Coordinates of C-alpha atoms and ligand atoms in Angstrom, one line a residue:
M1 CA -20.6 15.0 -25.5
E2 CA -23.7 16.2 -23.6
V3 CA -25.8 18.7 -25.5
K4 CA -28.1 20.9 -23.5
M5 CA -31.8 20.8 -24.7
V6 CA -33.3 24.0 -26.0
K7 CA -37.1 24.7 -25.7
P8 CA -38.7 25.7 -29.0
K9 CA -40.7 28.9 -29.1
T10 CA -44.6 28.8 -29.2
E11 CA -46.1 30.3 -32.3
E12 CA -47.4 33.2 -30.3
E13 CA -43.8 33.9 -29.2
I14 CA -42.5 33.5 -32.8
E15 CA -45.0 36.2 -34.0
L16 CA -43.8 38.7 -31.4
M17 CA -40.3 37.9 -32.4
R18 CA -41.2 38.4 -36.1
E19 CA -42.6 41.8 -35.3
N20 CA -39.2 42.7 -33.7
A21 CA -37.1 41.2 -36.4
I22 CA -38.9 43.4 -39.0
L23 CA -38.2 46.4 -36.8
V24 CA -34.4 45.5 -36.7
S25 CA -34.5 44.9 -40.5
K26 CA -36.1 48.3 -41.1
T27 CA -33.6 50.0 -38.7
L28 CA -30.6 48.6 -40.7
A29 CA -32.2 50.0 -43.8
E30 CA -32.6 53.4 -42.2
V31 CA -28.9 53.3 -41.3
G32 CA -28.0 52.2 -44.8
K33 CA -29.8 55.2 -46.3
V34 CA -27.1 57.4 -44.6
V35 CA -24.0 55.2 -45.1
A36 CA -21.7 57.4 -47.3
P37 CA -18.3 59.0 -47.5
G38 CA -18.1 61.9 -44.9
V39 CA -20.5 60.4 -42.4
T40 CA -19.3 59.6 -38.9
T41 CA -20.3 56.3 -37.3
L42 CA -21.8 58.2 -34.4
E43 CA -24.3 59.7 -36.8
L44 CA -25.2 56.1 -37.8
N45 CA -25.8 55.2 -34.3
R46 CA -28.0 58.4 -33.8
V47 CA -30.1 57.4 -36.8
A48 CA -30.7 53.9 -35.4
E49 CA -31.5 54.8 -31.9
T50 CA -33.9 57.6 -32.9
F51 CA -35.8 55.1 -35.3
I52 CA -35.8 52.3 -32.6
R53 CA -37.2 54.5 -30.0
D54 CA -39.8 56.2 -32.3
N55 CA -41.2 52.7 -33.0
G56 CA -41.7 52.1 -29.3
A57 CA -38.7 49.6 -28.8
I58 CA -35.5 49.7 -26.7
P59 CA -31.9 49.5 -28.2
S60 CA -30.9 46.4 -26.4
F61 CA -27.1 46.7 -27.0
L62 CA -27.0 50.0 -25.1
G63 CA -25.8 49.1 -21.6
Y64 CA -25.4 45.4 -22.3
D65 CA -22.5 44.5 -20.2
G66 CA -21.8 48.2 -20.3
F67 CA -21.7 48.5 -24.1
P68 CA -21.9 52.3 -24.8
A69 CA -24.2 52.5 -27.9
A70 CA -27.2 51.3 -29.6
L71 CA -25.3 49.9 -32.5
C72 CA -22.1 48.0 -32.8
I73 CA -20.3 49.6 -35.7
S74 CA -17.3 47.9 -37.1
V75 CA -15.2 49.4 -39.8
N76 CA -12.8 47.4 -42.2
D77 CA -10.5 45.3 -40.0
T78 CA -12.8 45.6 -37.0
V79 CA -14.8 42.2 -37.0
V80 CA -17.5 43.0 -34.5
H81 CA -18.4 45.1 -31.4
G82 CA -17.0 48.3 -32.7
F83 CA -18.0 51.5 -30.8
P84 CA -19.7 54.2 -32.8
S85 CA -17.2 57.2 -32.9
D86 CA -16.2 60.4 -34.6
Y87 CA -14.5 58.2 -37.4
V88 CA -15.5 59.7 -40.7
L89 CA -16.5 57.0 -43.3
K90 CA -14.4 57.2 -46.5
E91 CA -14.7 55.9 -49.9
G92 CA -13.7 52.1 -50.2
D93 CA -14.4 51.5 -46.5
I94 CA -16.8 48.7 -45.4
V95 CA -19.0 49.2 -42.2
S96 CA -20.7 46.4 -40.4
V97 CA -23.7 47.5 -38.5
D98 CA -25.1 45.2 -35.8
C99 CA -28.4 46.1 -34.3
G100 CA -30.4 44.6 -31.4
T101 CA -33.7 45.7 -30.2
L102 CA -36.0 44.7 -27.2
Y103 CA -39.8 44.8 -28.0
K104 CA -42.7 43.4 -26.2
G105 CA -40.3 41.3 -24.1
Y106 CA -38.3 39.6 -26.9
N107 CA -35.1 40.4 -28.6
G108 CA -34.2 41.1 -32.3
D109 CA -30.6 41.0 -33.6
S110 CA -29.3 41.4 -37.2
A111 CA -26.3 42.7 -38.9
Y112 CA -25.3 43.9 -42.3
T113 CA -22.0 45.0 -44.0
F114 CA -22.4 48.1 -46.1
P115 CA -19.7 49.2 -48.8
V116 CA -19.0 52.9 -48.5
G117 CA -19.2 54.3 -52.0
E118 CA -17.2 52.1 -54.4
V119 CA -15.1 49.4 -53.0
D120 CA -12.6 47.2 -54.8
A121 CA -13.5 44.0 -56.4
E122 CA -11.9 41.8 -53.7
T123 CA -13.9 43.6 -51.1
R124 CA -17.1 43.3 -53.0
R125 CA -16.5 39.6 -53.1
L126 CA -16.0 39.3 -49.5
L127 CA -19.3 41.0 -48.8
D128 CA -21.1 38.8 -51.4
V129 CA -19.5 35.5 -50.2
T130 CA -20.1 36.3 -46.5
K131 CA -23.9 37.1 -47.2
E132 CA -24.2 34.0 -49.2
S133 CA -22.5 31.8 -46.5
L134 CA -25.3 33.1 -44.1
Y135 CA -27.9 32.0 -46.7
R136 CA -26.1 28.5 -46.9
G137 CA -26.2 28.3 -43.2
I138 CA -29.9 29.2 -43.0
A139 CA -30.6 26.4 -45.6
A140 CA -29.1 24.0 -43.2
A141 CA -31.2 25.2 -40.3
V142 CA -33.9 22.5 -40.5
D143 CA -35.6 20.3 -37.9
G144 CA -33.4 17.1 -37.5
N145 CA -30.2 18.8 -38.4
R146 CA -27.5 19.8 -35.8
V147 CA -25.7 23.1 -35.4
G148 CA -22.6 21.6 -37.0
D149 CA -24.5 21.4 -40.2
I150 CA -25.1 25.1 -40.3
G151 CA -21.4 25.6 -39.4
H152 CA -20.2 23.3 -42.0
A153 CA -22.3 24.9 -44.7
V154 CA -21.0 28.5 -43.7
Q155 CA -17.4 27.4 -43.4
S156 CA -17.1 25.2 -46.6
Y157 CA -18.6 27.9 -48.8
A158 CA -16.5 30.8 -47.3
E159 CA -13.3 28.9 -47.4
S160 CA -13.9 27.7 -51.1
F161 CA -13.2 31.4 -51.9
G162 CA -10.0 31.5 -49.8
F163 CA -11.6 33.6 -47.1
S164 CA -11.4 32.3 -43.4
V165 CA -13.9 32.0 -40.6
V166 CA -13.6 33.7 -37.2
R167 CA -13.9 31.0 -34.5
E168 CA -14.0 33.1 -31.3
L169 CA -17.4 34.4 -31.9
E170 CA -20.7 32.6 -32.9
G171 CA -24.3 32.8 -33.5
H172 CA -26.9 31.9 -30.8
G173 CA -30.3 31.2 -29.8
I174 CA -32.5 34.2 -29.2
G175 CA -35.8 35.0 -27.4
K176 CA -36.5 36.7 -24.1
R177 CA -32.8 36.9 -23.7
M178 CA -30.5 38.1 -26.6
H179 CA -28.1 35.2 -26.2
E180 CA -29.7 31.8 -25.6
N181 CA -28.6 28.3 -26.2
P182 CA -27.6 26.8 -28.6
G183 CA -24.3 28.4 -29.6
V184 CA -24.2 28.4 -33.5
P185 CA -20.7 28.4 -34.6
N186 CA -19.7 29.3 -38.1
Y187 CA -17.6 26.2 -38.7
G188 CA -18.1 22.6 -37.8
R189 CA -18.7 19.1 -38.8
Q190 CA -21.9 17.7 -40.3
G191 CA -24.1 15.7 -38.0
H192 CA -22.4 17.2 -34.8
G193 CA -23.5 19.5 -32.1
A194 CA -26.8 20.5 -30.6
K195 CA -29.9 19.2 -32.4
L196 CA -32.3 21.6 -34.2
T197 CA -35.9 21.3 -33.7
D198 CA -39.0 23.0 -35.1
G199 CA -39.7 26.2 -33.4
M200 CA -36.2 27.1 -32.2
T201 CA -35.3 30.6 -32.9
I202 CA -31.7 31.2 -33.7
C203 CA -29.3 34.0 -35.1
I204 CA -26.9 32.9 -37.7
E205 CA -24.0 35.3 -38.1
P206 CA -20.9 34.5 -40.2
M207 CA -17.9 36.7 -39.5
I208 CA -15.6 36.1 -42.5
N209 CA -12.1 37.5 -42.9
A210 CA -10.4 38.4 -46.1
G211 CA -7.1 36.9 -44.9
T212 CA -6.3 34.8 -41.9
R213 CA -8.8 33.9 -39.3
G214 CA -6.9 35.2 -36.3
V215 CA -8.3 38.0 -34.3
Y216 CA -7.4 40.1 -31.2
L217 CA -9.3 42.0 -28.7
A218 CA -8.7 45.8 -28.5
E219 CA -7.7 47.5 -25.3
N220 CA -11.3 48.7 -24.6
G221 CA -12.2 45.0 -24.1
W222 CA -14.9 45.1 -26.8
E223 CA -13.7 45.6 -30.3
V224 CA -12.4 42.5 -32.1
H225 CA -9.9 43.1 -34.9
T226 CA -8.4 40.9 -37.5
A227 CA -4.8 40.0 -36.6
D228 CA -3.6 40.8 -40.2
R229 CA -5.5 44.0 -40.3
R230 CA -7.3 43.0 -43.5
N231 CA -11.1 43.4 -43.9
S232 CA -13.8 41.4 -42.1
A233 CA -17.4 41.1 -43.0
H234 CA -20.4 40.3 -41.0
F235 CA -24.1 39.4 -41.8
E236 CA -26.7 38.2 -39.4
L237 CA -30.3 37.1 -39.6
T238 CA -32.8 35.6 -37.1
V239 CA -34.6 32.5 -38.3
V240 CA -36.9 29.8 -36.9
V241 CA -35.9 26.3 -37.5
R242 CA -38.7 24.4 -39.2
K243 CA -39.2 21.1 -40.8
G244 CA -38.0 21.2 -44.4
R245 CA -37.1 24.8 -44.7
A246 CA -36.1 27.5 -42.2
Q247 CA -38.4 30.5 -41.8
Q248 CA -36.6 33.9 -41.8
L249 CA -37.7 36.4 -39.3
S250 CA -35.5 39.4 -40.2
T251 CA -34.7 40.3 -43.8
F252 CA -32.3 42.3 -45.8
E253 CA -35.1 43.2 -48.3
Y254 CA -35.6 46.7 -46.9
I255 CA -32.0 47.4 -47.3
E256 CA -31.6 46.1 -50.8
N257 CA -34.8 47.5 -52.1
N258 CA -34.1 51.0 -50.7
V259 CA -30.4 51.5 -51.1
K260 CA -28.5 51.6 -54.3
F261 CA -25.0 50.0 -54.1
Ligands
MG301 MG1 -26.0 40.8 -33.8
MG302 MG1 -26.2 38.0 -32.7

């Protein structure tokens, strides 16, 4: 199989992307502060768009292939690409918030799934396992490995809990464009796929379903739902492939230090 070569970023580019990734991380934390029963998903979108613009950046999802909002907000059985709406969050929901910004010519892209109030134990486990599967994937994002090593790490961890991996969507390279090569699937075989080299910037973003892995596309052509209507979680970080250990550009520390769950 021919694998397209991907050019690593320069250290100057990585520094710009780090600034951007921090802005995305802080935006997600601002959204997390207002996630609660009784709040509409449009309100979450408004908070994010205001924060992004106040910080001199552009919400890059808005208008991307015609997407209508600054955030993708995906509740419960919506896997990704949900539209902010007048839906009112209720106790026990989970809400995945995916945020992209354009800043100084580069893109940032990260996502976090928030519990709304108290969620049941199985849902809490889905969130914890999905996030940990992302960290397992990041641990595999080292120079000399291949994208299949990342996918294998995510998949083997998530499936060991009886959860399933969405196959129709995947992570990606990122830079001047939001989606660059290589694609970074959340499943795969060790030692297979595009080679990872020092300085490559990629988004790893497991989408993990509580039930079966099947999904379908809503009539609006965007929103992806689980086929069995059970919950799905989504966590995404931007990292730099390095020798020995990947470097995280975005972080959940603003969320997890500011928001009590
Ligand atoms: Mg994203
Ligand atoms: Mg992404």
